[in-house]
Coordinates of C-alpha atoms in Angstrom, one line a residue:
M6 CA 42.2 96.9 129.1
F7 CA 45.1 97.3 131.5
K8 CA 47.5 95.5 129.0
T9 CA 46.2 97.6 126.1
L10 CA 46.8 100.8 128.1
I11 CA 50.3 99.8 129.1
A12 CA 51.2 98.8 125.5
A13 CA 49.9 102.2 124.2
L14 CA 51.8 104.1 126.9
L15 CA 55.0 102.2 126.0
L16 CA 54.6 103.1 122.3
I17 CA 53.9 106.7 123.1
A18 CA 57.0 106.8 125.3
G19 CA 59.0 105.2 122.5
S20 CA 57.9 107.8 120.0
I21 CA 58.9 110.5 122.5
Q22 CA 62.3 109.0 122.9
G23 CA 63.0 109.0 119.2
P24 CA 62.2 107.2 115.9
S25 CA 61.5 103.4 115.9
V26 CA 64.1 103.0 113.1
N27 CA 67.4 104.9 112.9
W28 CA 68.5 105.4 109.3
K29 CA 72.0 105.8 107.8
T30 CA 72.2 107.2 104.2
E31 CA 75.0 106.5 101.7
V32 CA 75.4 107.1 98.0
K33 CA 78.1 105.1 96.4
K34 CA 79.3 104.0 92.9
A35 CA 78.5 100.3 92.1
G36 CA 80.1 99.4 88.7
D37 CA 78.6 101.7 86.1
V38 CA 75.7 103.0 88.2
W39 CA 75.2 104.9 91.5
Q40 CA 73.4 103.4 94.4
L41 CA 71.4 105.1 97.2
V42 CA 71.7 102.8 100.2
L43 CA 69.5 103.4 103.3
T44 CA 70.4 101.2 106.3
G45 CA 67.8 101.1 109.0
T46 CA 68.4 99.9 112.6
I47 CA 65.0 98.8 114.0
G48 CA 64.4 99.3 117.7
E49 CA 64.6 96.2 119.8
D50 CA 60.8 95.9 120.5
Y51 CA 59.7 96.8 117.0
Y52 CA 59.2 95.3 113.6
I53 CA 58.3 96.8 110.3
H54 CA 56.5 95.5 107.2
P55 CA 58.4 95.2 103.9
M56 CA 57.6 97.2 100.7
N57 CA 55.2 94.6 99.3
D58 CA 52.7 95.3 102.1
P59 CA 50.1 97.5 100.4
Y60 CA 48.9 99.2 103.6
S61 CA 51.8 99.6 106.0
G62 CA 54.9 98.7 104.0
V63 CA 58.0 100.8 103.7
V64 CA 57.8 103.5 101.0
L65 CA 60.9 105.1 99.5
E66 CA 60.5 108.3 97.5
V67 CA 63.5 109.9 95.8
E68 CA 63.3 113.4 94.1
E69 CA 64.2 113.3 90.4
S70 CA 65.9 116.2 88.7
E71 CA 68.1 116.9 85.7
A72 CA 71.0 115.6 87.7
V73 CA 69.3 112.7 89.5
Q74 CA 67.4 110.0 87.6
L75 CA 66.0 106.7 89.0
L76 CA 67.0 103.4 87.4
G77 CA 64.3 100.9 88.0
L78 CA 62.5 100.3 91.3
P79 CA 64.1 100.2 94.8
S80 CA 65.0 96.8 96.4
E81 CA 65.1 95.7 100.0
R82 CA 67.2 93.4 102.0
Y83 CA 66.4 91.9 105.5
E84 CA 66.2 88.7 107.5
P85 CA 62.5 87.8 107.5
S86 CA 61.0 87.1 110.9
D87 CA 57.6 85.5 111.3
Y88 CA 54.7 87.3 113.1
K89 CA 51.4 85.4 112.9
G90 CA 52.2 84.1 109.5
E91 CA 53.5 87.4 108.1
A92 CA 57.1 88.0 107.0
V93 CA 58.3 91.1 108.9
A94 CA 61.7 92.8 109.3
K95 CA 63.4 93.0 112.7
G96 CA 66.9 94.2 113.7
S97 CA 68.3 95.5 110.3
Y98 CA 66.6 96.6 107.1
V99 CA 68.4 97.9 103.9
L100 CA 66.8 99.8 101.0
T101 CA 68.7 100.2 97.7
Q102 CA 67.8 102.5 94.8
N103 CA 69.9 102.6 91.6
L104 CA 70.5 106.1 90.3
E105 CA 72.0 107.9 87.3
L106 CA 73.8 111.0 88.3
S107 CA 74.8 113.5 85.7
G108 CA 76.6 116.8 85.6
E109 CA 79.9 117.4 87.4
G110 CA 80.8 118.5 91.0
S111 CA 78.4 118.2 93.9
V112 CA 74.9 116.7 93.3
E113 CA 72.3 116.4 96.1
V114 CA 70.2 113.3 96.4
K115 CA 67.0 114.0 98.3
G116 CA 64.1 111.9 99.4
T117 CA 61.9 110.5 102.1
V118 CA 61.4 107.0 103.7
N119 CA 58.0 106.3 105.2
W120 CA 57.3 103.4 107.5
Q121 CA 55.0 102.2 110.3
A122 CA 56.6 100.3 113.2
C123 CA 54.7 97.8 115.3
S124 CA 55.2 96.1 118.6
G125 CA 53.0 93.0 119.0
D126 CA 49.5 93.8 117.8
Y127 CA 49.9 97.5 118.3
C128 CA 51.3 99.9 115.6
Q129 CA 52.5 103.4 115.9
M130 CA 51.5 106.3 113.7
P131 CA 53.5 106.3 110.4
E132 CA 56.9 107.9 110.6
D133 CA 59.1 109.4 108.0
Y134 CA 62.8 110.1 107.5
Q135 CA 63.9 112.9 105.2
F136 CA 67.4 112.8 103.8
T137 CA 69.7 115.0 101.7
Q138 CA 73.0 113.4 100.6
A139 CA 75.7 115.4 98.8
V140 CA 77.6 113.3 96.2
K141 CA 80.7 114.4 94.3
V142 CA 80.2 113.3 90.7
P143 CA 83.4 113.1 88.7
S144 CA 83.6 114.6 85.2
A145 CA 82.2 112.7 82.3
G146 CA 85.7 111.9 81.0
A147 CA 87.0 110.5 84.3
G148 CA 86.5 106.9 83.3
N149 CA 88.3 107.5 80.0
L150 CA 91.0 109.3 81.9
W151 CA 91.8 106.3 84.1
A152 CA 92.0 104.2 80.9
L153 CA 94.5 106.7 79.5
I154 CA 96.5 106.7 82.7
L155 CA 96.7 102.9 82.7
E156 CA 97.8 102.8 79.0
A157 CA 100.4 105.5 79.8
I158 CA 101.8 103.4 82.7
L159 CA 102.0 100.3 80.6
W160 CA 103.9 102.1 77.9
G161 CA 106.2 103.6 80.5
F162 CA 107.2 100.2 81.8
A163 CA 107.5 98.8 78.3
M164 CA 110.0 101.4 77.3
L165 CA 112.7 99.8 79.5
L166 CA 112.9 96.9 77.1
T167 CA 113.7 99.1 74.0
P168 CA 117.2 99.0 72.6
C169 CA 117.8 102.8 73.1
V170 CA 116.7 102.6 76.8
F171 CA 118.0 99.3 78.1
P172 CA 121.7 100.1 77.5
M173 CA 121.3 103.0 79.9
V174 CA 120.9 100.6 82.8
P175 CA 124.6 99.8 83.3
M176 CA 125.4 103.5 83.0
T177 CA 122.9 104.3 85.8
V178 CA 124.1 101.5 88.1
S179 CA 127.8 102.4 87.6
F180 CA 127.1 106.1 88.4
F181 CA 125.4 105.3 91.7
I182 CA 127.9 102.7 92.8
K183 CA 130.5 105.4 92.7
Q184 CA 128.5 107.7 95.0
E185 CA 130.3 108.0 98.3
S186 CA 127.5 109.5 100.3
G187 CA 123.8 110.3 100.0
G188 CA 123.3 107.6 97.4
R189 CA 119.7 106.8 98.2
F190 CA 118.7 110.4 98.3
K191 CA 120.3 111.0 95.0
A192 CA 118.5 107.9 93.6
L193 CA 115.2 109.4 94.6
M194 CA 116.1 112.7 93.0
Y195 CA 117.2 110.9 89.9
G196 CA 113.7 109.4 89.5
L197 CA 112.1 112.8 90.2
F198 CA 114.3 114.6 87.6
I199 CA 113.2 112.1 85.0
V200 CA 109.6 112.7 85.8
L201 CA 110.0 116.5 85.7
L202 CA 111.9 116.4 82.4
Y203 CA 108.9 114.7 80.8
T204 CA 106.1 116.5 82.6
V205 CA 107.2 120.1 83.1
P206 CA 107.5 121.0 79.3
I207 CA 103.9 119.9 78.5
C208 CA 102.6 121.6 81.7
L209 CA 104.4 124.9 80.6
I210 CA 102.9 124.7 77.1
I211 CA 99.4 124.1 78.3
G212 CA 99.7 126.6 81.1
A213 CA 101.0 129.3 78.7
T214 CA 98.1 128.8 76.2
W215 CA 95.6 129.0 79.1
L216 CA 97.2 132.1 80.6
L217 CA 97.4 133.9 77.3
G218 CA 93.9 133.0 76.0
G219 CA 92.0 131.2 78.7
S220 CA 90.5 127.7 78.8
G221 CA 88.7 128.4 75.5
V222 CA 92.0 128.9 73.6
T223 CA 93.5 125.7 75.2
A224 CA 90.4 123.7 74.2
D225 CA 90.6 125.2 70.7
I226 CA 94.2 124.2 70.4
F227 CA 93.5 120.6 71.6
N228 CA 90.5 120.4 69.3
W229 CA 92.7 121.6 66.4
L230 CA 95.4 119.0 67.2
A231 CA 92.8 116.2 67.5
T232 CA 90.7 116.9 64.4
H233 CA 92.5 119.2 61.9
W234 CA 94.0 117.5 58.9
L235 CA 97.4 119.1 59.2
P236 CA 98.5 117.8 62.6
N237 CA 96.9 114.4 62.0
I238 CA 98.7 113.9 58.7
L239 CA 101.9 115.2 60.3
F240 CA 101.5 112.7 63.1
F241 CA 100.7 109.9 60.6
V242 CA 103.9 110.7 58.7
I243 CA 106.0 110.9 61.9
F244 CA 104.7 107.4 63.0
M245 CA 105.6 105.9 59.6
V246 CA 109.1 107.4 59.8
F247 CA 109.6 106.0 63.3
A248 CA 108.3 102.6 62.1
A249 CA 110.8 102.6 59.3
S250 CA 113.5 103.5 61.8
F251 CA 112.5 100.7 64.1
F252 CA 112.7 98.3 61.1
G253 CA 116.3 99.4 60.7
A254 CA 116.1 101.7 57.6
F255 CA 117.9 104.5 59.5
E256 CA 118.6 105.7 63.0
I257 CA 116.7 108.7 64.6
V258 CA 118.8 110.4 67.2
L259 CA 118.9 113.9 68.6
P260 CA 121.9 116.1 67.8
S261 CA 125.1 114.5 69.3
K262 CA 126.0 117.9 70.8
W263 CA 123.0 117.7 73.1
T264 CA 123.6 114.2 74.3
N265 CA 127.3 114.5 74.6
G266 CA 127.0 117.8 76.5
A267 CA 124.5 116.4 79.0
D268 CA 126.6 113.2 79.4
A269 CA 129.8 115.2 80.1
K270 CA 128.1 117.3 82.8
S271 CA 126.7 114.2 84.5
G272 CA 130.2 113.6 85.8
K273 CA 129.8 116.5 88.1
G274 CA 129.2 115.8 91.8
G275 CA 126.1 116.5 93.8
L276 CA 122.6 116.9 92.4
A277 CA 123.8 118.7 89.3
G278 CA 125.4 115.5 88.2
V279 CA 122.3 113.5 88.9
F280 CA 120.2 116.0 86.9
F281 CA 122.4 115.7 83.9
L282 CA 122.4 111.9 84.1
A283 CA 118.6 112.1 84.0
L284 CA 118.8 114.5 81.1
T285 CA 121.1 112.2 79.2
L286 CA 118.7 109.3 79.7
V287 CA 115.8 111.4 78.4
L288 CA 117.7 112.6 75.3
V289 CA 119.3 109.2 74.4
S290 CA 116.0 107.4 74.7
F291 CA 114.1 109.9 72.6
S292 CA 114.2 107.7 69.4
C293 CA 112.2 105.0 71.3
T294 CA 110.1 107.1 73.7
G295 CA 109.3 109.9 71.2
P296 CA 106.5 108.2 69.2
I297 CA 105.0 106.6 72.3
V298 CA 104.9 110.0 74.1
G299 CA 103.3 111.5 71.1
T300 CA 100.6 108.7 71.1
V301 CA 99.8 109.2 74.7
L302 CA 99.6 113.0 74.4
I303 CA 97.5 113.1 71.2
K304 CA 95.0 110.6 72.6
S305 CA 94.7 112.6 75.7
T306 CA 94.1 115.9 73.9
Q307 CA 90.5 114.7 73.3
G308 CA 90.0 115.1 77.1
E309 CA 90.0 118.1 79.3
F310 CA 92.6 120.7 80.5
W311 CA 94.4 118.4 83.0
T312 CA 94.3 115.2 81.0
P313 CA 97.5 115.6 79.0
M314 CA 99.5 116.6 82.1
V315 CA 98.1 113.7 84.1
T316 CA 98.8 111.1 81.4
M317 CA 102.3 112.4 80.9
L318 CA 102.9 112.3 84.6
A319 CA 101.7 108.6 84.7
F320 CA 104.0 107.7 81.8
S321 CA 107.0 109.4 83.2
V322 CA 106.6 107.9 86.7
A323 CA 106.3 104.4 85.2
F324 CA 109.3 105.1 82.9
A325 CA 111.4 106.5 85.8
L326 CA 110.5 103.9 88.4
P327 CA 112.8 101.1 87.2
F328 CA 115.8 103.4 86.9
A329 CA 115.1 104.9 90.4
L330 CA 115.0 101.3 91.8
L331 CA 118.2 100.4 90.0
A332 CA 119.9 103.5 91.4
F333 CA 118.5 102.7 94.9
F334 CA 119.5 99.0 94.7
P335 CA 122.4 98.6 92.2
S336 CA 122.7 94.9 93.0
I337 CA 119.5 94.2 91.0
L338 CA 121.6 94.6 87.8
K339 CA 122.9 91.0 88.3
K340 CA 119.4 89.7 87.9
L341 CA 118.5 91.5 84.6
P342 CA 118.9 89.8 81.2
K343 CA 121.9 90.7 79.1
S344 CA 121.6 92.8 76.0
G345 CA 121.3 90.9 72.8
G346 CA 119.3 90.3 69.6
W347 CA 116.0 90.2 71.7
L348 CA 116.3 94.0 72.1
N349 CA 116.2 94.5 68.3
S350 CA 113.2 92.2 68.1
V351 CA 111.4 94.4 70.6
K352 CA 112.2 97.4 68.4
V353 CA 110.8 95.7 65.3
V354 CA 107.6 94.7 67.1
L355 CA 107.2 98.3 68.1
G356 CA 107.6 99.2 64.4
F357 CA 104.5 97.1 63.5
V358 CA 102.6 98.7 66.4
E359 CA 103.6 102.1 65.2
I360 CA 102.1 101.4 61.8
A361 CA 98.8 100.3 63.4
L362 CA 98.7 103.3 65.7
G363 CA 99.7 105.8 63.0
L364 CA 96.7 104.8 60.8
K365 CA 94.3 106.2 63.4
F366 CA 95.6 109.7 62.8
L367 CA 95.0 109.3 59.0
S368 CA 91.6 107.9 59.7
V369 CA 90.6 110.9 61.9
A370 CA 91.5 113.3 59.1
D371 CA 89.8 111.1 56.6
Q372 CA 86.5 111.1 58.6
T373 CA 86.4 114.7 59.6
Y374 CA 87.0 115.9 56.0
H375 CA 85.1 113.1 54.2
W376 CA 87.9 112.1 51.9
H377 CA 86.9 108.5 51.9
L378 CA 90.5 107.4 51.4
L379 CA 90.6 105.0 54.4
D380 CA 87.2 103.4 54.6
R381 CA 86.6 100.6 57.0
E382 CA 87.6 97.6 54.8
V383 CA 90.8 99.4 53.6
Y384 CA 91.7 100.1 57.3
L385 CA 91.0 96.5 58.2
A386 CA 93.0 95.1 55.3
I387 CA 96.1 97.1 56.3
W388 CA 95.8 95.9 59.9
I389 CA 95.3 92.3 58.8
V390 CA 98.4 92.4 56.6
C391 CA 100.4 94.3 59.2
F392 CA 99.7 91.8 62.1
S393 CA 100.1 88.8 59.7
L394 CA 103.6 90.0 58.9
L395 CA 104.2 90.5 62.6
G396 CA 103.3 86.9 63.3
L397 CA 105.6 85.7 60.5
Y398 CA 108.4 87.9 62.0
L399 CA 107.9 86.4 65.5
M400 CA 108.1 82.9 63.9
G401 CA 111.5 83.9 62.3
K402 CA 110.2 83.7 58.7
I403 CA 111.0 87.4 58.1
R404 CA 114.2 89.1 59.2
F405 CA 115.2 92.7 59.3
K406 CA 118.5 94.4 59.5
Y407 CA 120.4 93.7 62.8
D408 CA 118.2 90.7 63.5
T409 CA 119.8 87.4 64.7
P410 CA 118.4 84.2 63.2
V411 CA 115.6 82.5 65.1
E412 CA 116.7 78.9 65.3
H413 CA 113.9 77.7 67.5
L414 CA 110.7 79.2 69.1
S415 CA 110.8 79.8 72.8
V416 CA 107.6 79.3 74.8
G417 CA 107.2 83.1 75.1
R418 CA 107.5 83.7 71.3
L419 CA 105.1 80.9 70.6
A420 CA 102.5 82.5 73.0
L421 CA 102.9 85.8 71.2
V422 CA 102.5 84.1 67.8
I423 CA 99.3 82.4 68.9
I424 CA 97.9 85.7 70.3
D425 CA 98.9 87.6 67.2
F426 CA 97.4 85.2 64.6
A427 CA 94.2 84.8 66.8
F428 CA 93.8 88.6 66.5
V429 CA 94.2 88.4 62.7
V430 CA 91.6 85.6 62.5
Y431 CA 89.3 87.8 64.7
M432 CA 89.6 90.7 62.2
I433 CA 89.0 88.8 59.0
P434 CA 85.2 88.6 59.3
G435 CA 85.2 92.4 59.6
M436 CA 86.0 92.6 55.9
W437 CA 82.4 91.3 55.3
G438 CA 80.8 93.6 57.8
A439 CA 81.2 91.8 61.2
P440 CA 80.9 94.4 63.9
L441 CA 84.3 93.6 65.7
K442 CA 83.0 95.3 68.9
A443 CA 86.4 95.0 70.6
L444 CA 87.9 97.3 68.0
S445 CA 84.9 99.6 67.5
G446 CA 86.7 102.6 69.0
Y447 CA 89.6 102.3 66.5
L448 CA 88.0 101.4 63.3
P449 CA 86.2 103.8 60.9
P450 CA 82.4 103.5 61.3
M451 CA 80.4 100.7 59.6
E452 CA 78.7 103.2 57.3
T453 CA 82.0 103.7 55.4
Q454 CA 82.3 100.0 54.4
D455 CA 81.3 99.2 50.8
F456 CA 80.9 95.5 51.1
V457 CA 78.7 94.1 53.9
L458 CA 76.5 91.0 54.2
T459 CA 73.0 91.2 52.9
P460 CA 70.4 92.2 55.6
S461 CA 69.0 88.7 55.7
A462 CA 72.3 87.3 56.6
A463 CA 73.6 90.1 58.8
A464 CA 72.4 91.3 62.2
P465 CA 69.0 93.0 62.2
T466 CA 69.0 96.7 61.6
A467 CA 66.5 99.4 62.1
T468 CA 64.3 100.8 59.3
V469 CA 63.7 104.5 59.9
S470 CA 62.0 107.1 57.6
L471 CA 62.2 110.8 58.4
P472 CA 60.6 113.9 56.9
Q473 CA 62.8 115.8 54.5
A474 CA 65.5 118.0 56.0
S475 CA 65.3 121.8 55.7
A476 CA 67.4 123.7 53.2
G477 CA 71.0 123.3 54.2
G478 CA 70.2 120.3 56.4
H479 CA 70.9 116.6 55.8
I480 CA 69.7 113.2 56.9
L481 CA 72.7 111.2 58.1
D482 CA 73.2 107.4 57.8
M483 CA 73.9 106.2 61.3
P484 CA 75.0 102.7 62.5
H485 CA 72.5 99.8 62.4
G486 CA 70.3 101.4 59.8
L487 CA 69.3 104.4 61.9
K488 CA 68.8 107.8 60.4
A489 CA 69.5 111.2 62.1
Y490 CA 69.2 114.9 61.2
D491 CA 72.4 117.0 61.4
K492 CA 70.5 120.1 62.6
L493 CA 68.7 120.4 65.8
E494 CA 65.9 122.5 64.4
D495 CA 65.1 119.9 61.7
G496 CA 64.8 117.2 64.5
L497 CA 62.5 119.3 66.5
A498 CA 60.3 120.0 63.5
A499 CA 60.1 116.3 62.7
A500 CA 59.3 115.5 66.3
R501 CA 56.4 117.9 66.3
E502 CA 55.1 116.4 63.0
Q503 CA 55.4 112.8 64.2
G504 CA 54.5 113.3 67.9
K505 CA 57.8 111.9 69.1
K506 CA 60.6 113.0 71.4
V507 CA 64.1 113.9 70.2
F508 CA 67.3 111.9 71.0
V509 CA 70.3 114.2 70.7
D510 CA 73.6 112.6 70.0
I511 CA 76.7 114.9 70.6
T512 CA 79.4 113.0 68.8
G513 CA 82.6 113.3 66.7
H514 CA 84.1 111.5 63.7
G515 CA 87.4 111.0 65.7
C516 CA 85.6 110.1 68.9
V517 CA 86.8 106.6 70.0
N518 CA 84.2 106.3 72.8
C519 CA 81.4 107.3 70.5
R520 CA 82.2 104.4 68.1
E521 CA 82.3 102.0 71.1
M522 CA 78.9 103.2 72.3
E523 CA 77.4 102.7 68.8
A524 CA 78.9 99.3 68.3
R525 CA 78.5 97.8 71.8
V526 CA 75.4 99.6 73.2
W527 CA 73.3 100.8 70.3
S528 CA 73.5 97.4 68.6
D529 CA 71.6 95.7 71.5
P530 CA 68.1 94.8 70.2
A531 CA 66.3 96.5 73.1
V532 CA 68.3 99.7 72.7
L533 CA 67.9 99.7 68.9
A534 CA 64.1 99.2 69.2
L535 CA 63.8 102.1 71.6
L536 CA 66.0 104.4 69.5
Q537 CA 63.5 104.0 66.6
D538 CA 60.8 105.6 68.8
Y539 CA 62.8 108.9 68.8
V540 CA 63.7 111.4 66.2
M541 CA 67.5 111.4 66.2
V542 CA 69.8 114.4 65.8
S543 CA 73.5 113.8 65.6
L544 CA 75.8 116.8 66.1
Y545 CA 79.3 116.1 64.9
V546 CA 81.6 118.6 66.7
D547 CA 84.6 117.9 64.5
D548 CA 83.1 118.0 61.1
K549 CA 85.1 120.3 58.9
T550 CA 82.4 120.8 56.2
K551 CA 82.2 124.6 55.3
L552 CA 78.8 126.2 55.8
P553 CA 77.3 128.8 53.4
E554 CA 77.6 132.3 54.6
D555 CA 74.0 132.6 55.6
Q556 CA 74.5 129.7 58.1
W557 CA 77.5 131.1 59.9
V558 CA 77.1 131.7 63.6
T559 CA 78.6 134.7 65.4
T560 CA 79.2 134.2 69.1
P561 CA 78.6 137.0 71.7
K562 CA 82.4 137.6 71.7
G563 CA 82.3 138.3 68.0
K564 CA 83.9 135.1 66.8
V565 CA 82.5 133.8 63.5
L566 CA 81.9 130.1 63.2
K567 CA 82.1 128.9 59.6
D568 CA 82.1 125.1 59.6
V569 CA 79.7 122.4 60.9
G570 CA 81.9 121.2 63.7
R571 CA 82.5 124.6 65.3
V572 CA 78.8 125.5 65.2
N573 CA 77.9 122.1 66.7
S574 CA 80.6 122.6 69.4
Y575 CA 79.1 126.0 70.2
I576 CA 75.6 124.5 70.4
A577 CA 76.8 121.6 72.7
L578 CA 78.4 124.0 75.1
E579 CA 75.8 126.8 75.1
Q580 CA 72.6 124.8 74.9
F581 CA 73.6 121.6 76.6
G582 CA 76.5 122.6 78.8
V583 CA 78.9 119.9 77.6
N584 CA 82.3 120.0 75.8
A585 CA 83.1 116.3 75.5
Q586 CA 81.8 113.4 73.4
P587 CA 79.7 111.3 73.5
N588 CA 76.9 112.9 75.4
Y589 CA 73.2 112.1 74.9
F590 CA 70.0 114.1 75.7
I591 CA 66.3 113.5 75.4
L592 CA 64.2 116.6 74.5
D593 CA 60.5 117.1 73.9
A594 CA 59.3 118.5 70.6
D595 CA 59.6 122.0 71.9
G596 CA 63.3 121.6 72.8
T597 CA 62.8 121.3 76.5
R598 CA 65.4 119.0 78.1
L599 CA 63.8 115.9 79.6
K600 CA 66.8 113.8 80.4
G601 CA 70.6 114.0 80.1
P602 CA 73.4 114.4 79.8
R603 CA 74.3 110.7 79.6
S604 CA 77.9 110.2 78.7
Y605 CA 80.1 107.2 77.8
N606 CA 78.8 104.2 79.7
L607 CA 78.7 100.6 78.3
D608 CA 76.0 99.5 80.7
I609 CA 73.2 98.4 78.4
P610 CA 70.4 98.0 81.0
A611 CA 71.1 101.5 82.3
F612 CA 70.9 102.9 78.7
V613 CA 67.6 101.1 78.2
E614 CA 66.3 102.8 81.4
F615 CA 67.6 106.1 80.1
L616 CA 65.6 105.7 76.9
N617 CA 62.5 104.2 78.7
N618 CA 61.9 106.8 81.4

């Protein structure tokens, strides 16, 4: 009795002093999912039972909301200690719960941990720890932004090896060797001026449109650039013209008055001379950097307000860095390779790349206006021929103007030849309907391909039947045999009729990430089986199909929306609060949002959880 009384008093004293387990809460990104991690430090005289104990085990409860969804069950980690044949936790105990966080900005993760601590044979009353952890969730396009930044940086470095940029290296070095004082400061300013000359103009253009008309006007301009036939056809023609120039048909240069004037003023002393040297570099290198800058900017216009400015900053920093280093350390020039025929080879290779990249602009216009000029097999055929010719060029079997004969293959050229022809071989099965998941973001959708393998020989596809669409509505053929309504009200009506939920797919014909999701995530058998349990609605925000007058939508500001894409964009923003693609939602048959948004994320198990819950 005395021992029992002492133990009880000790436990009471411990509870007065504080909890038996001190918890630390953290929410962090782990790959493609978020993780709630609760680390418990157990008091020296205590132990706790793990979660599998049905009576006194640890219990974790996390509050779900539109912004916070649970992925699977929580897991625990501890070093088991034995107490009378039971595995218990002493010292440290860690709980982990995978989460899906949606929305942007600050999201609060709330919940409670409940446990019962014991000392020997005596256990305390159950205790609980309530937590609220604020998490800053990046925008839905953040992952894609980093990919664009990386691509811009790589192109910036690659530009040094082009024949209109590389000859500027000796000019840079000779200028800074002559500097009598402040050479290193001027070298830093030289790099800064190059960055500013590329970045400031695009910032001014975007800022002016935003100030004059607000973010809505800026978004409309970007949407117009990314999806309208006129800029896309114009960019396609520009890329073909630049490709012809790279092949040696003609030389594209800015007016000589511009370059000569800038070069003459670079001889001035002080920072003025440094600025005009940077301006000369930017103007002279235009014929090589122009198309790449255009590619970076147009790809980034599918993002948000800041995306074009950030990607151009990344490109210009990478482009300026080698010149700033050469200006800082002129002796590096001795270690650089000499100019020669290899520079023209780089230019020709860029010409083939220009053809491949330029086709994407034509494809976007073709998809959004339903011309069916560049269906999937036609697109693939052009790429296969283009990269086959590139391989033959690298082998020296094809020569262009200004090329020097290739008498033998270097190891580097041989490696490029192998990579190039391996890519060609990879693409060939796509002519017969192979998914080519690595290129899914660039190719037209599979539904545009006329010739595919028979269903018995191809990958399994879904079989979906839907009630007839309402007047003015259509049932769309989606990837993998899926069907979808193109109007939300049709999907809701079908869901009520069939007793199903609605899967809303906010997408675009020119959306690279949408095609990747469809090819790499939707194609998974588990995902495909779950999608068949929903009524699908696909809202294409860039479809240029004109609507009859009775289906026009007038916004509260009096703007009349007359085509499918503009109406769907309005619905996506007003009803779902998103302005980027892809975004996915799950609704009940009455239109109440159950889950979402879920944006671009190639994690298949997480997508299965999204559809399952």
